[in-house]
Each structure stands twice: as C-alpha cells, then as structure tokens.
Amino acid sequence: MNNLSRGFGEPTQRVQALREQILNASPRIETDRARILTESYKETESLPMVLRRAKALEKILAELPVIIRSGELIVGSLTVEPHSAQVFPEFSNQWLLNEFDRLNQRTGDRFTISEEAKRELAAIFPYWQGKTTSELATSYMMQDTLASIEENVFTVGNYYFNGVGHIAVDYAKVLHKGFKGIMQDVLAAMDAADKRSPDYLKQEAFFKAVLISCNAAINFAHRYARKAREMADDVSPQRRSELMEIARICETVPENGASSFYEACQSFWLTHAIIQIESNGHSISPARFDQYMYPFLAQDHSITPEMAQELLDCLWIKFNDINKVRDEDSTKGFGGYPMFQNLIVGGQTRGGLDATNPLSYMAMTATAHVSLHEPSFSVRIWAKSPDDFLLKACEVSRLGMGIPAYYNDEVIIPALINRGLSLEDARDYGIIGCVEPQSPGKTEGWHDAAFFNMSKVLEIALNNGRSGTRQLGPKTGEIADFHCFDDVLEAYRKQMAWFVHHLTAADNSVDLAHAERAPLPFLSCMVDDCISRGKTVQEGGAHYNFTGPQGVGVANVGDSLMAIKRLVFEEGRVSLAHLKEALDSNFGLSAETPSVPAKAEEGEVTYDMVLGALKKILGENSGIDLSALAKPAEPVAQGSLEALRQMLINGVPKFGNDIDEVDMMARAAAEIYCREVEKYRNPRSGVFQAGLYPVSANVAMGTAVGATADGRLAGEPLPDGVSPSRGMDCSGPTAAANSVAKLDHALASNGTLFNQKFHPAALKGEDGLHHLAALLRGFFDQKGMHVQFNVVDRSILLAAQKEPEKYRDLVVRVAGYSAQFVSLDKSVQDDIIMRTEHSF
C-alpha cells in the first residue's frame, strides 16, 4: 500500500483485509441475473413493458445469491465472487457470444468465464434475438448515421449496448422515509391522478411497477438479515455480534428511514446496489455524499469517530466490488474496469453558504485508507472553500492515485443556470461519471451519450467530405478550392453541422429504444418528478432532461488549424495541396508516399524568378521591403517530409503555452462543436448540451484519424479532454492551465476534462502542497471548470509495464476516472506515460 501522507492515519486490519480481497480478485462472468431475467420475461410476455421490468427485478432480487463476505460490515453484492460481473442480455448480447474465447486474452479488462457459463448463456441468448434495445436503436437509425458510426466519426456505444446510467438519485429520500414511505407517495399519486385521462392507463402501470420494485428492495434487505442470522451460529463472539447487528439493520432499512449513521450507510449501499442490478448502466453516482449523510452522523451520539471511519472505509471497499463486462472495443474507451461512481464533497449549500463539514474530511481519509480506484472521488471548490479543505484535498492528490478531481463552482453553477436549472438546484450540483455536472435526484442527463471525433471531422473537411474513398459528408470543396483560411474553417463548420445532426439522430434512436424496451421503475421512484408525472425517467419523467455527447480532440484541431493558417495562408511556407499530400502519406511513412519534385521543372515560374523581376522593375534602392511578400510554397520533396513535420511541430505555436492566438483557435474549434450540439432536442423534451472529455477514447479514436497538420502521425492518440497535446505544453503547468482556462467551459456544460501530470518531487513538503493549491486557485479564478493530477514517477509506470504483478495496487488517473494501471490496455498505459510531466 502507498505510504500515507500525514494526517490520514492507518486503516484498520479489517479494511486492509477487505482491500486485499479486491486486489486478489480475478473478475469472472456470472450468469444468475441473465438466467433469472430471461425466466421472468418468458412468464410476463402479455404485460406492459414497465411491469415486465418490475416483475423481472422482483424475481432477480428474490433469487440472486445472497453473499456476506468475510469481515464485511456493509453488505449487499451483485455477484458471488468479488469484483465480478453479471450479464444483461436485454441490452445487447451477440458481442459477448462472439468474444467468449477472448475474454481472458484481452490486453486490458480481462474476465474469466467457465465452460458451464458459456453453455448457459449460449442457451439464453437466442430468446433475446430481435428483442434488445441495441437492435431497436439500430432500426431507428438512418443509413448516413450508421455510415458515420462505421467510419468512427462518432460512437454511441455507451448506451447503445448497455443500460442507461450516469445519474444520481435522491438518496436522501430513501434515508429519511425508506421505501415504505416512497410507496405511500406512490399511492397518494395514484389517488390524485386524473382517472379520466387516457394517460392514466400508462401511469397506473408505472405506479404498480414502482410498488413492486420497492417491495422487492425491502425483501432483498430481509434476505440479507436472514443470511446474517444464519451465519451467526458458528463464528467468534465478536463476529456473531457484528452479524446480529447487520441482521437488525437489514430488517429495518431501507424499508424504513435510518436512525443512525450505520443504518444510513447500509441503506445507502443497498439502494445503490439495486440500481446497478436493475440496469448495468455505469456512472451511478453518489454525488453529494457528505451533504445527505452528515446529518445522520451528527445526530448519532452512540458511534465513536473510529467506528464511523471504519464504516466509511468499508463502504469505499464495496464501491470496488461492483464491475461490468464491456465489449472489447469499448474497453479501449473505458479501460481499467471503471464504474465511474462519482462521489463529491465540499462546495456550497442550496442557500449559497460553504457546505464543508466533518464528513467531507472523513471521505478524504477513506479515500487514502482504501487507495483503490472507486469511488471516483471529487471535491467542489469555490471562493469560500476553507484553505484547510483545499490543502487536505491536495494531500490526497500527493498520494498518487489521480484522486481527487477538482471542480469549480464559479463556472459550473452559472453554466447550469444557463441550461435552465434554478439557482438552488444549480448550487446543489453533483458530478456524474467522469466530469458531468447535474442536479442530483432531479435529472436524467444522458451524459456520456457519445464520443464525437472532432479531429476526424477536420480530416473529412480537408477531403471534400470523404473518409478515405467513401463520400461520407457533404461536398464542401477540394483543396484547390480553398483560397483563404476562412474557406477551410467554413468547410469544417459545414462538416460539423452534418455529423452533429447524425450524432443527435443516433443518440435519439438509442433514447427511444430504452424508453420502449428498458424502462427503469425502481430508479425512477427516486428521481423527481417521475412519481408526480407517472412516468419513468426514460419517458421524460425527470424534472431536468438533457443529452450530453462529448467532443474529443480539441487541442489537435486547434493546433492543426493554427498550422494551416500560419504556414499556408500567412507565411506561404507550404501549399495546402502539398500539406495534404504529406498528411495522406503519413509524412512519408506509408507505402503511398507521393514522389514530388524538389526543384522547379523546366518552364516553371519560381519565387526567386518573380522576386528578381520585381527588383529590376522597382530598382534596388526603391525603399520597398520585398521580404514582406508571402513566399509561395515550395514543392514538398520526399526527403523533406520529416522536415515538414518538424516545421509543423516546432514552427507554429501550440495550445498549452499561454499564447493567445493558438488558444483562441482551440476555443473556436471547440465552440463550433458545442454551438452545433445545443441546437438539438431529445425525445424526453430536453436539450442537448456538449461536453469536452474523452474517458480513454482519445486513444482508440486516434487510430481512426490519419496524420494531422499539427505534426501528429496517423493512428496516434488524440489529446485527452481539453488538455494540450502530449509534450506540446512545454512552458510549465501555469501556462498550460492558462491556455485551458481560455476555452469557454460554461458553453461545454456537460463537462470539460483537464489532466495534468507532476513528478512527486514537485509536490514535496509544505511548499509543494501550497504550490499545488495556488495553481488550483489561479486556474479556477480564470474560470477553468475542472482539473485533476497524476502524481507519479514515469520510471514507476515503466516498471509496472514490465513487472505488473509487483504493482497491482498502482492507481493512476486515466481521464475522468482512475484505474489500476496494470489493468489497462498497453496503448492507454503508453498514453499516460507520454503525457507532459510538470514541475514548479
């Protein structure tokens, strides 16, 4: 385990043992949920879909194996084995069938699957042919939309193949009134509903589905109570006492409201786990955990500080027990078994006062004690955040796990108000998944709805709408048609409009499919205004509705446009045609390298000939400075392609060095995408809002993009989030932060992501701690939205690649999440290693 910074103490032996269970786990595929679900669906084919979903959850919670692991104080598991995954065939399944024999051979996110499990799933999957959400979504999509997906302009894989996640429910409602109280709310809504309305037929089915789901959750907890009593017969007196207390608590919550901190922790966890069982959508996020949990700690006079901390540590372990299996391609964008359970502390209250409380600090200690990648721990910072709170968070950063992520209230709150949230709801925001802000318990945000390849769009714009030889977008001009930089920018705008249109069509197709085939009544009962409207979140029941696709490649597009503007149209050092030839040949590294003459052919008029003629006409002493004339591009010779590439890299300013001209170019490139996205609406009567973050898809998306005008080679990763391109931010961390802050973060209200990497020596001692805090305050004062830090020695990462068994507990920041380094695909590992390593 990492050496802990001062101020965190040591975890208990129990917590250390539970942590080892996770580190020693070999993730496997389990089939219980898939089997039980399919049996239920076969029994309920005549019922409305929302009732079929409720009946399926009821059967799953009644029959899923009940497991209490050795030493646990917080109970409730999705799988028999730690850190394993159930299967959710109602969303998609053919990919899993195809990958059975490769699951344990992957370069990252490996799973084992027994031959028995293969046979069982192979027998289950045929029932789902033609019934999945992914198949229905595909049937809604236009051919041009599908073509854009095939050519990797964007991907909608997150909800395309999986359940809908990226949400924070109203956990406080369950903690205070329990599911019995929620059922009473449902009965009251049924009484108040207009029975004469034709909508009531669907509303009544929804209400019945919620009642079934809530009752199933209560019975699930009672099963754990019975299990704990059974296990108490043959254990030590101390463990017997613990199990009997677990039994008492599970008989009480989440059926009723919690009356102690222990009951609140257990009630929270069972609720959180059942949401995961209902749908495998990841990023089910606790959000403002310190705000809704602290009242139970403050009023609990029977618990010691040590016991409260151990309960919190045990809860942090449970977050790491949850896992999901993704298709192999998706693991390239979501590497490291991430579940994105974002838990945030600090910030301000709904009334605008500082919200920091003792539980905010205890959550930091739990993060240090457990030192695993879940939960995705975050902190909110604003002008009145206490310095002690910020410094404590910086101490957690120094542990080297890439945690916490930091968020700026001064940007996010106005951005959310601009999207229609009330001031109080905006102040109460939490973070979902990677970096996405939303009002907890009121929002169906559909964050992370798609990855959009901005760099691919620029490539297509330079090829008159073609991807390779395929005419994919509109014809916006060949290279010869571009007579000024504005022509290039206009082609980029038109291609962006075309592909964003198809992106939103794809997202809406998937959205419709989930509403029809996979409504989530249990989840919906904890989101306003589903009960009062009589609708699931999938049908538009939430108070706020958004769809949030994210753009990838901001710095690459900005730097590429800057290079074209400067070298082609301002300085004339290369023609656009010759630049395109170099890009098409990957700067001479492909077999198709064109042979371009290095010298003028006979009869060709050269720059020197024109200049000499002008001097003769004007006279040598005319006083006119002819050096100001833009020099036409010289032909690009084959031998000079690498020289051209170096000119593109070193001869043009780069985003990330606090240079206004190129920073504004990156801002414009991002704004074109964001403004186009926000023109569209979704089927839930909500709006689209753009984000700028990649998860780890910047690596995979880079493989679909050829060489680019910033000097990047074909297939190399794109920049991560709004961070500068790897190695291009050479003026220090403050300059990089200044550049990133110039982007319009409020416009990208679905979230922006900024990664920085420091050598541990840069943050040593009190000075290092205060330098990091000052960097954060300065970045946020300039209206940056988010930043997170990898604090790790590059040599450690290289050693972990060579001997992964020695570094199984090495946790690093990937993008909007942290992961065990050794679980990542090597391409993602290499991307992290090659990021700029800063020092103060």
Short mmCIF file of N, CA and C in Angstrom, two decimals, residues 667-789:
data_model
loop_
_atom_site.label_atom_id
_atom_site.label_comp_id
_atom_site.label_asym_id
_atom_site.label_seq_id
_atom_site.Cartn_x
_atom_site.Cartn_y
_atom_site.Cartn_z
N ARG A 667 -10.21 27.42 -28.87
CA ARG A 667 -11.52 27.85 -28.33
C ARG A 667 -12.57 27.87 -29.45
N ALA A 668 -12.18 28.40 -30.62
CA ALA A 668 -13.12 28.47 -31.74
C ALA A 668 -13.49 27.07 -32.24
N ALA A 669 -12.50 26.18 -32.32
CA ALA A 669 -12.77 24.81 -32.77
C ALA A 669 -13.76 24.12 -31.85
N ALA A 670 -13.59 24.31 -30.54
CA ALA A 670 -14.50 23.70 -29.58
C ALA A 670 -15.88 24.35 -29.63
N GLU A 671 -15.90 25.66 -29.80
CA GLU A 671 -17.18 26.38 -29.80
C GLU A 671 -18.03 25.97 -30.99
N ILE A 672 -17.41 25.75 -32.14
CA ILE A 672 -18.17 25.32 -33.33
C ILE A 672 -18.91 24.03 -33.02
N TYR A 673 -18.24 23.09 -32.35
CA TYR A 673 -18.89 21.84 -31.99
C TYR A 673 -20.00 22.07 -30.97
N CYS A 674 -19.69 22.80 -29.91
CA CYS A 674 -20.66 22.99 -28.82
C CYS A 674 -21.91 23.72 -29.30
N ARG A 675 -21.74 24.75 -30.11
CA ARG A 675 -22.89 25.52 -30.60
C ARG A 675 -23.78 24.67 -31.51
N GLU A 676 -23.17 23.78 -32.25
CA GLU A 676 -23.96 22.93 -33.14
C GLU A 676 -24.77 21.93 -32.32
N VAL A 677 -24.15 21.37 -31.30
CA VAL A 677 -24.82 20.37 -30.47
C VAL A 677 -26.06 20.94 -29.80
N GLU A 678 -25.97 22.16 -29.29
CA GLU A 678 -27.06 22.70 -28.49
C GLU A 678 -28.28 23.13 -29.33
N LYS A 679 -28.22 22.94 -30.63
CA LYS A 679 -29.38 23.22 -31.48
C LYS A 679 -30.44 22.13 -31.40
N TYR A 680 -30.12 20.97 -30.81
CA TYR A 680 -30.99 19.81 -30.92
C TYR A 680 -31.72 19.49 -29.61
N ARG A 681 -32.82 18.74 -29.75
CA ARG A 681 -33.62 18.30 -28.61
C ARG A 681 -33.71 16.78 -28.60
N ASN A 682 -34.03 16.24 -27.43
CA ASN A 682 -34.14 14.78 -27.29
C ASN A 682 -35.60 14.35 -27.10
N PRO A 683 -35.89 13.05 -27.14
CA PRO A 683 -37.28 12.58 -27.03
C PRO A 683 -37.92 12.82 -25.67
N ARG A 684 -37.12 13.18 -24.66
CA ARG A 684 -37.66 13.41 -23.32
C ARG A 684 -37.98 14.89 -23.09
N SER A 685 -38.13 15.64 -24.19
CA SER A 685 -38.44 17.07 -24.14
C SER A 685 -37.31 17.87 -23.52
N GLY A 686 -36.10 17.35 -23.62
CA GLY A 686 -34.94 18.05 -23.12
C GLY A 686 -34.03 18.51 -24.25
N VAL A 687 -32.90 19.09 -23.88
CA VAL A 687 -31.98 19.66 -24.86
C VAL A 687 -30.65 18.92 -24.84
N PHE A 688 -29.93 19.05 -25.93
CA PHE A 688 -28.55 18.55 -26.00
C PHE A 688 -27.61 19.60 -25.43
N GLN A 689 -26.60 19.14 -24.73
CA GLN A 689 -25.53 20.02 -24.25
C GLN A 689 -24.20 19.30 -24.46
N ALA A 690 -23.22 20.02 -24.94
CA ALA A 690 -21.95 19.41 -25.29
C ALA A 690 -21.03 19.29 -24.09
N GLY A 691 -20.16 18.28 -24.14
CA GLY A 691 -19.04 18.16 -23.22
C GLY A 691 -17.76 18.03 -24.02
N LEU A 692 -16.63 18.17 -23.35
CA LEU A 692 -15.31 18.05 -23.98
C LEU A 692 -14.44 17.17 -23.09
N TYR A 693 -14.61 15.86 -23.24
CA TYR A 693 -13.81 14.91 -22.47
C TYR A 693 -13.85 13.56 -23.18
N PRO A 694 -12.83 12.71 -22.97
CA PRO A 694 -12.73 11.51 -23.81
C PRO A 694 -12.89 10.18 -23.08
N VAL A 695 -13.02 10.14 -21.72
CA VAL A 695 -12.77 8.92 -20.95
C VAL A 695 -11.38 8.47 -21.39
N SER A 696 -11.19 7.28 -21.97
CA SER A 696 -9.89 6.97 -22.59
C SER A 696 -10.04 6.75 -24.08
N ALA A 697 -11.16 7.23 -24.65
CA ALA A 697 -11.44 7.02 -26.07
C ALA A 697 -10.52 7.83 -26.97
N ASN A 698 -9.78 8.79 -26.41
CA ASN A 698 -8.85 9.55 -27.24
C ASN A 698 -7.80 8.64 -27.87
N VAL A 699 -7.49 7.54 -27.19
CA VAL A 699 -6.51 6.60 -27.73
C VAL A 699 -7.13 5.82 -28.90
N ALA A 700 -8.31 5.24 -28.66
CA ALA A 700 -8.97 4.46 -29.71
C ALA A 700 -9.37 5.34 -30.89
N MET A 701 -9.87 6.54 -30.61
CA MET A 701 -10.31 7.42 -31.70
C MET A 701 -9.13 7.88 -32.55
N GLY A 702 -7.98 7.99 -31.94
CA GLY A 702 -6.81 8.37 -32.72
C GLY A 702 -6.46 7.37 -33.80
N THR A 703 -6.79 6.10 -33.60
CA THR A 703 -6.48 5.09 -34.60
C THR A 703 -7.29 5.28 -35.88
N ALA A 704 -8.39 6.04 -35.79
CA ALA A 704 -9.25 6.25 -36.97
C ALA A 704 -8.91 7.53 -37.71
N VAL A 705 -7.90 8.27 -37.24
CA VAL A 705 -7.55 9.56 -37.83
C VAL A 705 -6.16 9.48 -38.43
N GLY A 706 -6.02 9.93 -39.67
CA GLY A 706 -4.72 9.95 -40.31
C GLY A 706 -3.82 11.02 -39.71
N ALA A 707 -2.70 11.24 -40.36
CA ALA A 707 -1.78 12.28 -39.91
C ALA A 707 -2.49 13.63 -39.93
N THR A 708 -2.13 14.49 -39.00
CA THR A 708 -2.80 15.78 -38.88
C THR A 708 -1.81 16.93 -38.97
N ALA A 709 -2.33 18.11 -39.23
CA ALA A 709 -1.48 19.25 -39.59
C ALA A 709 -0.70 19.81 -38.42
N ASP A 710 -0.88 19.27 -37.22
CA ASP A 710 -0.04 19.68 -36.09
C ASP A 710 1.21 18.83 -36.00
N GLY A 711 1.40 17.89 -36.93
CA GLY A 711 2.56 17.03 -36.91
C GLY A 711 2.32 15.67 -36.30
N ARG A 712 1.12 15.44 -35.82
CA ARG A 712 0.79 14.13 -35.25
C ARG A 712 0.75 13.08 -36.36
N LEU A 713 1.29 11.90 -36.08
CA LEU A 713 1.29 10.82 -37.06
C LEU A 713 -0.04 10.08 -37.06
N ALA A 714 -0.34 9.41 -38.15
CA ALA A 714 -1.58 8.65 -38.28
C ALA A 714 -1.66 7.59 -37.19
N GLY A 715 -2.85 7.48 -36.61
CA GLY A 715 -3.10 6.44 -35.62
C GLY A 715 -2.68 6.78 -34.21
N GLU A 716 -1.93 7.86 -34.02
CA GLU A 716 -1.53 8.22 -32.66
C GLU A 716 -2.72 8.74 -31.86
N PRO A 717 -2.66 8.63 -30.52
CA PRO A 717 -3.78 9.12 -29.71
C PRO A 717 -4.06 10.59 -29.93
N LEU A 718 -5.32 10.95 -29.78
CA LEU A 718 -5.70 12.35 -29.77
C LEU A 718 -5.43 12.91 -28.38
N PRO A 719 -5.42 14.22 -28.21
CA PRO A 719 -5.24 14.79 -26.86
C PRO A 719 -6.39 14.35 -25.95
N ASP A 720 -6.08 14.21 -24.67
CA ASP A 720 -7.15 13.80 -23.75
C ASP A 720 -7.87 15.03 -23.21
N GLY A 721 -9.20 15.02 -23.37
CA GLY A 721 -10.01 16.11 -22.86
C GLY A 721 -9.66 17.44 -23.48
N VAL A 722 -9.59 18.47 -22.62
CA VAL A 722 -9.16 19.79 -23.09
C VAL A 722 -7.69 20.02 -22.77
N SER A 723 -6.99 18.96 -22.45
CA SER A 723 -5.56 19.07 -22.17
C SER A 723 -4.79 19.34 -23.46
N PRO A 724 -3.63 19.98 -23.36
CA PRO A 724 -2.79 20.15 -24.55
C PRO A 724 -2.35 18.81 -25.11
N SER A 725 -1.93 18.80 -26.37
CA SER A 725 -1.39 17.59 -26.96
C SER A 725 -0.15 17.16 -26.20
N ARG A 726 0.07 15.86 -26.18
CA ARG A 726 1.17 15.30 -25.40
C ARG A 726 2.50 15.94 -25.78
N GLY A 727 3.20 16.47 -24.76
CA GLY A 727 4.52 17.03 -24.97
C GLY A 727 4.55 18.42 -25.55
N MET A 728 3.39 18.98 -25.92
CA MET A 728 3.36 20.30 -26.54
C MET A 728 3.27 21.43 -25.52
N ASP A 729 2.88 21.12 -24.28
CA ASP A 729 2.78 22.15 -23.24
C ASP A 729 4.13 22.23 -22.53
N CYS A 730 5.05 22.98 -23.14
CA CYS A 730 6.43 23.00 -22.67
C CYS A 730 6.79 24.25 -21.89
N SER A 731 5.79 25.04 -21.50
CA SER A 731 6.07 26.29 -20.79
C SER A 731 5.68 26.24 -19.31
N GLY A 732 5.43 25.04 -18.80
CA GLY A 732 5.12 24.89 -17.39
C GLY A 732 3.65 24.72 -17.11
N PRO A 733 3.32 24.27 -15.89
CA PRO A 733 1.93 23.95 -15.57
C PRO A 733 1.01 25.16 -15.54
N THR A 734 1.53 26.33 -15.14
CA THR A 734 0.69 27.52 -15.08
C THR A 734 0.30 27.97 -16.48
N ALA A 735 1.26 27.93 -17.41
CA ALA A 735 0.96 28.31 -18.79
C ALA A 735 -0.07 27.37 -19.39
N ALA A 736 0.07 26.07 -19.12
CA ALA A 736 -0.90 25.10 -19.64
C ALA A 736 -2.29 25.38 -19.08
N ALA A 737 -2.34 25.65 -17.77
CA ALA A 737 -3.63 25.96 -17.14
C ALA A 737 -4.23 27.24 -17.70
N ASN A 738 -3.39 28.23 -17.96
CA ASN A 738 -3.88 29.49 -18.53
C ASN A 738 -4.51 29.26 -19.90
N SER A 739 -3.89 28.42 -20.71
CA SER A 739 -4.45 28.12 -22.03
C SER A 739 -5.79 27.43 -21.91
N VAL A 740 -5.86 26.42 -21.07
CA VAL A 740 -7.10 25.67 -20.92
C VAL A 740 -8.21 26.57 -20.40
N ALA A 741 -7.88 27.50 -19.51
CA ALA A 741 -8.89 28.39 -18.94
C ALA A 741 -9.50 29.32 -19.99
N LYS A 742 -8.83 29.51 -21.12
CA LYS A 742 -9.36 30.41 -22.15
C LYS A 742 -10.49 29.77 -22.95
N LEU A 743 -10.67 28.46 -22.86
CA LEU A 743 -11.81 27.83 -23.52
C LEU A 743 -13.09 28.28 -22.83
N ASP A 744 -14.20 28.21 -23.54
CA ASP A 744 -15.48 28.61 -22.96
C ASP A 744 -16.08 27.39 -22.25
N HIS A 745 -15.66 27.18 -21.00
CA HIS A 745 -16.08 26.00 -20.25
C HIS A 745 -17.58 26.02 -19.94
N ALA A 746 -18.12 27.20 -19.75
CA ALA A 746 -19.55 27.28 -19.45
C ALA A 746 -20.39 26.81 -20.63
N LEU A 747 -19.88 26.99 -21.84
CA LEU A 747 -20.61 26.53 -23.02
C LEU A 747 -20.64 25.00 -23.08
N ALA A 748 -19.56 24.37 -22.64
CA ALA A 748 -19.48 22.91 -22.60
C ALA A 748 -20.03 22.43 -21.26
N SER A 749 -21.31 22.67 -21.04
CA SER A 749 -21.91 22.45 -19.71
C SER A 749 -22.07 20.98 -19.36
N ASN A 750 -21.84 20.09 -20.30
CA ASN A 750 -21.84 18.66 -19.98
C ASN A 750 -20.51 18.24 -19.37
N GLY A 751 -19.55 19.16 -19.27
CA GLY A 751 -18.31 18.88 -18.58
C GLY A 751 -17.09 19.00 -19.47
N THR A 752 -15.99 19.51 -18.91
CA THR A 752 -14.69 19.51 -19.57
C THR A 752 -13.68 18.81 -18.67
N LEU A 753 -12.63 18.30 -19.27
CA LEU A 753 -11.67 17.49 -18.52
C LEU A 753 -10.25 17.97 -18.82
N PHE A 754 -9.53 18.32 -17.76
CA PHE A 754 -8.14 18.79 -17.88
C PHE A 754 -7.26 17.92 -16.99
N ASN A 755 -6.33 17.22 -17.62
CA ASN A 755 -5.36 16.39 -16.90
C ASN A 755 -4.03 17.11 -16.80
N GLN A 756 -3.40 17.06 -15.64
CA GLN A 756 -2.00 17.47 -15.51
C GLN A 756 -1.23 16.37 -14.78
N LYS A 757 0.04 16.30 -15.07
CA LYS A 757 0.89 15.25 -14.51
C LYS A 757 2.11 15.89 -13.85
N PHE A 758 2.40 15.50 -12.62
CA PHE A 758 3.53 16.03 -11.88
C PHE A 758 4.45 14.91 -11.42
N HIS A 759 5.73 15.18 -11.41
CA HIS A 759 6.66 14.29 -10.73
C HIS A 759 6.46 14.47 -9.23
N PRO A 760 6.48 13.39 -8.44
CA PRO A 760 6.24 13.54 -7.00
C PRO A 760 7.15 14.56 -6.33
N ALA A 761 8.37 14.70 -6.83
CA ALA A 761 9.31 15.64 -6.21
C ALA A 761 8.81 17.08 -6.29
N ALA A 762 7.98 17.37 -7.31
CA ALA A 762 7.49 18.73 -7.48
C ALA A 762 6.53 19.15 -6.37
N LEU A 763 5.95 18.16 -5.68
CA LEU A 763 4.94 18.47 -4.67
C LEU A 763 5.40 18.12 -3.26
N LYS A 764 6.68 17.94 -3.09
CA LYS A 764 7.19 17.56 -1.78
C LYS A 764 7.09 18.72 -0.78
N GLY A 765 6.86 18.36 0.47
CA GLY A 765 6.89 19.32 1.55
C GLY A 765 5.75 20.32 1.53
N GLU A 766 5.80 21.24 2.48
CA GLU A 766 4.75 22.25 2.58
C GLU A 766 4.72 23.14 1.35
N ASP A 767 5.90 23.47 0.81
CA ASP A 767 5.94 24.33 -0.37
C ASP A 767 5.23 23.67 -1.55
N GLY A 768 5.50 22.39 -1.76
CA GLY A 768 4.86 21.69 -2.86
C GLY A 768 3.35 21.66 -2.72
N LEU A 769 2.90 21.45 -1.49
CA LEU A 769 1.46 21.41 -1.23
C LEU A 769 0.82 22.76 -1.54
N HIS A 770 1.45 23.83 -1.08
CA HIS A 770 0.90 25.17 -1.29
C HIS A 770 1.01 25.59 -2.76
N HIS A 771 2.04 25.13 -3.45
CA HIS A 771 2.14 25.44 -4.88
C HIS A 771 0.96 24.82 -5.65
N LEU A 772 0.63 23.58 -5.31
CA LEU A 772 -0.48 22.92 -5.99
C LEU A 772 -1.80 23.64 -5.69
N ALA A 773 -1.98 24.01 -4.43
CA ALA A 773 -3.20 24.74 -4.06
C ALA A 773 -3.28 26.09 -4.78
N ALA A 774 -2.15 26.76 -4.91
CA ALA A 774 -2.13 28.05 -5.60
C ALA A 774 -2.45 27.89 -7.09
N LEU A 775 -1.91 26.82 -7.69
CA LEU A 775 -2.21 26.55 -9.09
C LEU A 775 -3.72 26.35 -9.28
N LEU A 776 -4.33 25.61 -8.37
CA LEU A 776 -5.77 25.37 -8.44
C LEU A 776 -6.57 26.66 -8.31
N ARG A 777 -6.23 27.45 -7.30
CA ARG A 777 -6.96 28.72 -7.11
C ARG A 777 -6.81 29.61 -8.33
N GLY A 778 -5.60 29.68 -8.89
CA GLY A 778 -5.37 30.54 -10.05
C GLY A 778 -6.14 30.07 -11.27
N PHE A 779 -6.13 28.77 -11.50
CA PHE A 779 -6.86 28.21 -12.65
C PHE A 779 -8.35 28.46 -12.51
N PHE A 780 -8.88 28.27 -11.31
CA PHE A 780 -10.31 28.47 -11.10
C PHE A 780 -10.68 29.95 -11.13
N ASP A 781 -9.78 30.81 -10.69
CA ASP A 781 -10.04 32.26 -10.78
C ASP A 781 -10.20 32.70 -12.23
N GLN A 782 -9.53 31.99 -13.15
CA GLN A 782 -9.64 32.32 -14.57
C GLN A 782 -10.77 31.58 -15.27
N LYS A 783 -11.63 30.93 -14.48
CA LYS A 783 -12.84 30.26 -14.98
C LYS A 783 -12.57 28.92 -15.66
N GLY A 784 -11.51 28.24 -15.24
CA GLY A 784 -11.39 26.84 -15.61
C GLY A 784 -12.45 26.03 -14.88
N MET A 785 -12.92 24.94 -15.49
CA MET A 785 -14.02 24.18 -14.90
C MET A 785 -13.53 23.02 -14.04
N HIS A 786 -12.52 22.31 -14.49
CA HIS A 786 -12.13 21.06 -13.84
C HIS A 786 -10.65 20.80 -14.08
N VAL A 787 -10.00 20.17 -13.10
CA VAL A 787 -8.62 19.72 -13.27
C VAL A 787 -8.38 18.55 -12.33
N GLN A 788 -7.46 17.67 -12.76
CA GLN A 788 -7.07 16.54 -11.92
C GLN A 788 -5.60 16.26 -12.19
N PHE A 789 -4.94 15.57 -11.26
CA PHE A 789 -3.49 15.44 -11.33
C PHE A 789 -3.05 13.99 -11.18
#
